[in-house]
PDB file of C-alpha atoms in Angstrom:
ATOM      1  CA  MET A 735     -25.719  -4.984   2.774  1.00  0.00           C
ATOM      2  CA  ALA A 736     -22.728  -4.883   5.107  1.00  0.00           C
ATOM      3  CA  SER A 737     -19.249  -5.835   3.973  1.00  0.00           C
ATOM      4  CA  LYS A 738     -17.945  -9.285   4.786  1.00  0.00           C
ATOM      5  CA  PRO A 739     -15.023  -9.390   7.248  1.00  0.00           C
ATOM      6  CA  GLU A 740     -13.235 -11.779   4.849  1.00  0.00           C
ATOM      7  CA  PHE A 741     -13.275  -9.142   2.089  1.00  0.00           C
ATOM      8  CA  VAL A 742     -11.971  -6.456   4.455  1.00  0.00           C
ATOM      9  CA  GLN A 743      -9.134  -8.747   5.564  1.00  0.00           C
ATOM     10  CA  TYR A 744      -8.353  -9.578   1.918  1.00  0.00           C
ATOM     11  CA  ILE A 745      -7.974  -5.854   1.125  1.00  0.00           C
ATOM     12  CA  ALA A 746      -5.793  -5.359   4.221  1.00  0.00           C
ATOM     13  CA  ASP A 747      -3.595  -8.272   3.108  1.00  0.00           C
ATOM     14  CA  GLN A 748      -3.384  -6.905  -0.452  1.00  0.00           C
ATOM     15  CA  LEU A 749      -2.193  -3.543   0.887  1.00  0.00           C
ATOM     16  CA  SER A 750       0.252  -4.812   3.510  1.00  0.00           C
ATOM     17  CA  ASP A 751       3.259  -3.482   1.551  1.00  0.00           C
ATOM     18  CA  ALA A 752       1.853   0.082   1.510  1.00  0.00           C
ATOM     19  CA  GLY A 753       2.404   0.622   5.242  1.00  0.00           C
ATOM     20  CA  ALA A 754       0.831  -0.384   8.548  1.00  0.00           C
ATOM     21  CA  ILE A 755      -2.705  -1.242   7.389  1.00  0.00           C
ATOM     22  CA  THR A 756      -5.483  -1.368   9.960  1.00  0.00           C
ATOM     23  CA  TYR A 757      -9.248  -1.162   9.748  1.00  0.00           C
ATOM     24  CA  ARG A 758     -12.118  -0.360  12.027  1.00  0.00           C
ATOM     25  CA  LYS A 759     -15.822  -1.000  11.842  1.00  0.00           C
ATOM     26  CA  MET A 760     -17.679   2.286  11.329  1.00  0.00           C
ATOM     27  CA  PHE A 761     -21.427   2.669  10.904  1.00  0.00           C
ATOM     28  CA  GLY A 762     -21.784  -0.967   9.875  1.00  0.00           C
ATOM     29  CA  GLU A 763     -19.023  -0.705   7.277  1.00  0.00           C
ATOM     30  CA  TYR A 764     -15.227  -0.267   7.547  1.00  0.00           C
ATOM     31  CA  GLY A 765     -12.666   2.521   7.580  1.00  0.00           C
ATOM     32  CA  MET A 766      -9.176   1.623   6.331  1.00  0.00           C
ATOM     33  CA  TYR A 767      -6.022   3.227   7.740  1.00  0.00           C
ATOM     34  CA  CYS A 768      -2.427   3.306   6.519  1.00  0.00           C
ATOM     35  CA  ASP A 769       0.131   4.403   9.117  1.00  0.00           C
ATOM     36  CA  GLY A 770      -2.709   5.945  11.123  1.00  0.00           C
ATOM     37  CA  LYS A 771      -4.223   7.923   8.220  1.00  0.00           C
ATOM     38  CA  ILE A 772      -7.728   7.052   7.101  1.00  0.00           C
ATOM     39  CA  PHE A 773      -7.500   6.633   3.337  1.00  0.00           C
ATOM     40  CA  ALA A 774     -10.419   4.442   2.320  1.00  0.00           C
ATOM     41  CA  LEU A 775     -13.805   3.012   3.138  1.00  0.00           C
ATOM     42  CA  ILE A 776     -15.140  -0.420   2.393  1.00  0.00           C
ATOM     43  CA  CYS A 777     -18.871  -0.395   1.779  1.00  0.00           C
ATOM     44  CA  ASP A 778     -20.909  -3.297   0.399  1.00  0.00           C
ATOM     45  CA  ASP A 779     -17.696  -5.228  -0.328  1.00  0.00           C
ATOM     46  CA  GLU A 780     -16.310  -2.435  -2.509  1.00  0.00           C
ATOM     47  CA  LEU A 781     -13.142  -0.419  -1.914  1.00  0.00           C
ATOM     48  CA  PHE A 782     -13.424   3.376  -2.025  1.00  0.00           C
ATOM     49  CA  VAL A 783     -10.181   5.401  -1.782  1.00  0.00           C
ATOM     50  CA  LYS A 784     -10.004   9.133  -1.018  1.00  0.00           C
ATOM     51  CA  ILE A 785      -9.476  11.296  -4.075  1.00  0.00           C
ATOM     52  CA  THR A 786      -6.092  13.050  -4.260  1.00  0.00           C
ATOM     53  CA  GLU A 787      -4.133  14.766  -7.032  1.00  0.00           C
ATOM     54  CA  ALA A 788      -1.671  11.852  -7.024  1.00  0.00           C
ATOM     55  CA  GLY A 789      -4.542   9.433  -7.481  1.00  0.00           C
ATOM     56  CA  LYS A 790      -6.001  11.483 -10.334  1.00  0.00           C
ATOM     57  CA  GLN A 791      -2.618  11.484 -12.094  1.00  0.00           C
ATOM     58  CA  MET A 792      -2.085   7.771 -11.578  1.00  0.00           C
ATOM     59  CA  ALA A 793      -5.567   6.682 -12.589  1.00  0.00           C
ATOM     60  CA  PRO A 794      -7.536   9.476 -14.303  1.00  0.00           C
ATOM     61  CA  ASP A 795     -10.223   7.082 -15.542  1.00  0.00           C
ATOM     62  CA  LEU A 796     -11.168   5.547 -12.188  1.00  0.00           C
ATOM     63  CA  PRO A 797     -14.852   5.990 -11.394  1.00  0.00           C
ATOM     64  CA  GLN A 798     -15.588   8.559  -8.690  1.00  0.00           C
ATOM     65  CA  GLU A 799     -18.645   7.730  -6.618  1.00  0.00           C
ATOM     66  CA  PRO A 800     -19.869   8.250  -3.062  1.00  0.00           C
ATOM     67  CA  PRO A 801     -19.431   5.089  -0.959  1.00  0.00           C
ATOM     68  CA  TYR A 802     -22.836   5.707   0.668  1.00  0.00           C
ATOM     69  CA  LYS A 803     -25.717   8.097   0.208  1.00  0.00           C
ATOM     70  CA  GLY A 804     -24.792  11.637   1.192  1.00  0.00           C
ATOM     71  CA  ALA A 805     -21.008  11.036   1.132  1.00  0.00           C
ATOM     72  CA  LYS A 806     -18.528  12.954  -0.995  1.00  0.00           C
ATOM     73  CA  PRO A 807     -17.075  11.049  -3.970  1.00  0.00           C
ATOM     74  CA  TYR A 808     -14.182   8.618  -3.580  1.00  0.00           C
ATOM     75  CA  PHE A 809     -12.347   6.557  -6.182  1.00  0.00           C
ATOM     76  CA  ARG A 810     -14.158   3.232  -6.555  1.00  0.00           C
ATOM     77  CA  ILE A 811     -11.505   0.563  -7.048  1.00  0.00           C
ATOM     78  CA  GLU A 812     -12.825  -2.234  -9.206  1.00  0.00           C
ATOM     79  CA  ASP A 813      -9.622  -4.288  -9.618  1.00  0.00           C
ATOM     80  CA  THR A 814      -8.564  -5.232  -6.094  1.00  0.00           C
ATOM     81  CA  ASP A 815      -6.582  -8.233  -7.331  1.00  0.00           C
ATOM     82  CA  ASN A 816      -3.754  -6.200  -8.913  1.00  0.00           C
ATOM     83  CA  ARG A 817      -1.717  -6.009  -5.732  1.00  0.00           C
ATOM     84  CA  GLU A 818       1.334  -4.203  -7.144  1.00  0.00           C
ATOM     85  CA  TRP A 819      -0.749  -1.371  -8.623  1.00  0.00           C
ATOM     86  CA  LEU A 820      -3.017  -1.166  -5.575  1.00  0.00           C
ATOM     87  CA  VAL A 821      -0.073  -0.823  -3.166  1.00  0.00           C
ATOM     88  CA  LYS A 822       1.500   1.934  -5.285  1.00  0.00           C
ATOM     89  CA  PHE A 823      -1.833   3.762  -5.644  1.00  0.00           C
ATOM     90  CA  VAL A 824      -2.534   3.678  -1.901  1.00  0.00           C
ATOM     91  CA  ALA A 825       1.040   4.640  -0.977  1.00  0.00           C
ATOM     92  CA  GLU A 826       0.903   7.680  -3.308  1.00  0.00           C
ATOM     93  CA  THR A 827      -2.538   8.631  -1.995  1.00  0.00           C
ATOM     94  CA  CYS A 828      -1.418   8.441   1.629  1.00  0.00           C
ATOM     95  CA  LEU A 829       1.631  10.631   1.003  1.00  0.00           C
ATOM     96  CA  GLU A 830      -0.765  13.431   0.098  1.00  0.00           C
ATOM     97  CA  LEU A 831      -3.114  13.006   3.065  1.00  0.00           C
ATOM     98  CA  PRO A 832      -2.578  15.034   6.248  1.00  0.00           C
ATOM     99  CA  GLU A 833      -1.138  13.452   9.364  1.00  0.00           C
ATOM    100  CA  PRO A 834      -3.786  12.341  11.856  1.00  0.00           C
ATOM    101  CA  LYS A 835      -4.535  14.823  14.616  1.00  0.00           C
ATOM    102  CA  PRO A 836      -3.314  13.826  18.081  1.00  0.00           C
ATOM    103  CA  LYS A 837      -6.092  12.447  20.233  1.00  0.00           C
ATOM    104  CA  LYS A 838      -7.175  14.587  23.153  1.00  0.00           C
ATOM    105  CA  LYS A 839      -6.909  13.035  26.587  1.00  0.00           C
ATOM    106  CA  LYS A 840     -10.245  12.347  28.191  1.00  0.00           C
ATOM    107  CA  GLY A 841     -11.229  14.390  31.196  1.00  0.00           C
ATOM    108  CA  LYS A 842      -9.077  17.423  30.399  1.00  0.00           C
TER     109      LYS A 842
END
């Protein structure tokens, strides 16, 4: 079951204070970006955030599950309505993620 665009937009709105939030359809689901860094996936209307040390310290009891079969585990975020906590969690996670690699120019 694919995620509903309304849910994806809701998550983007919830996280708007964490940075420049964008999303892109990927393989029938969605990748979420903060300031150009991919930090989460939305699959079947559930939010999955990359696991980082900061995330483990902030929320050691969050379930860790793969967002789709064959994927590595991510944090599965059950409470997407707690905006203040969600923004802080994503901001801390993104600080730990590497900067995106520059895109290569086509044809060179």
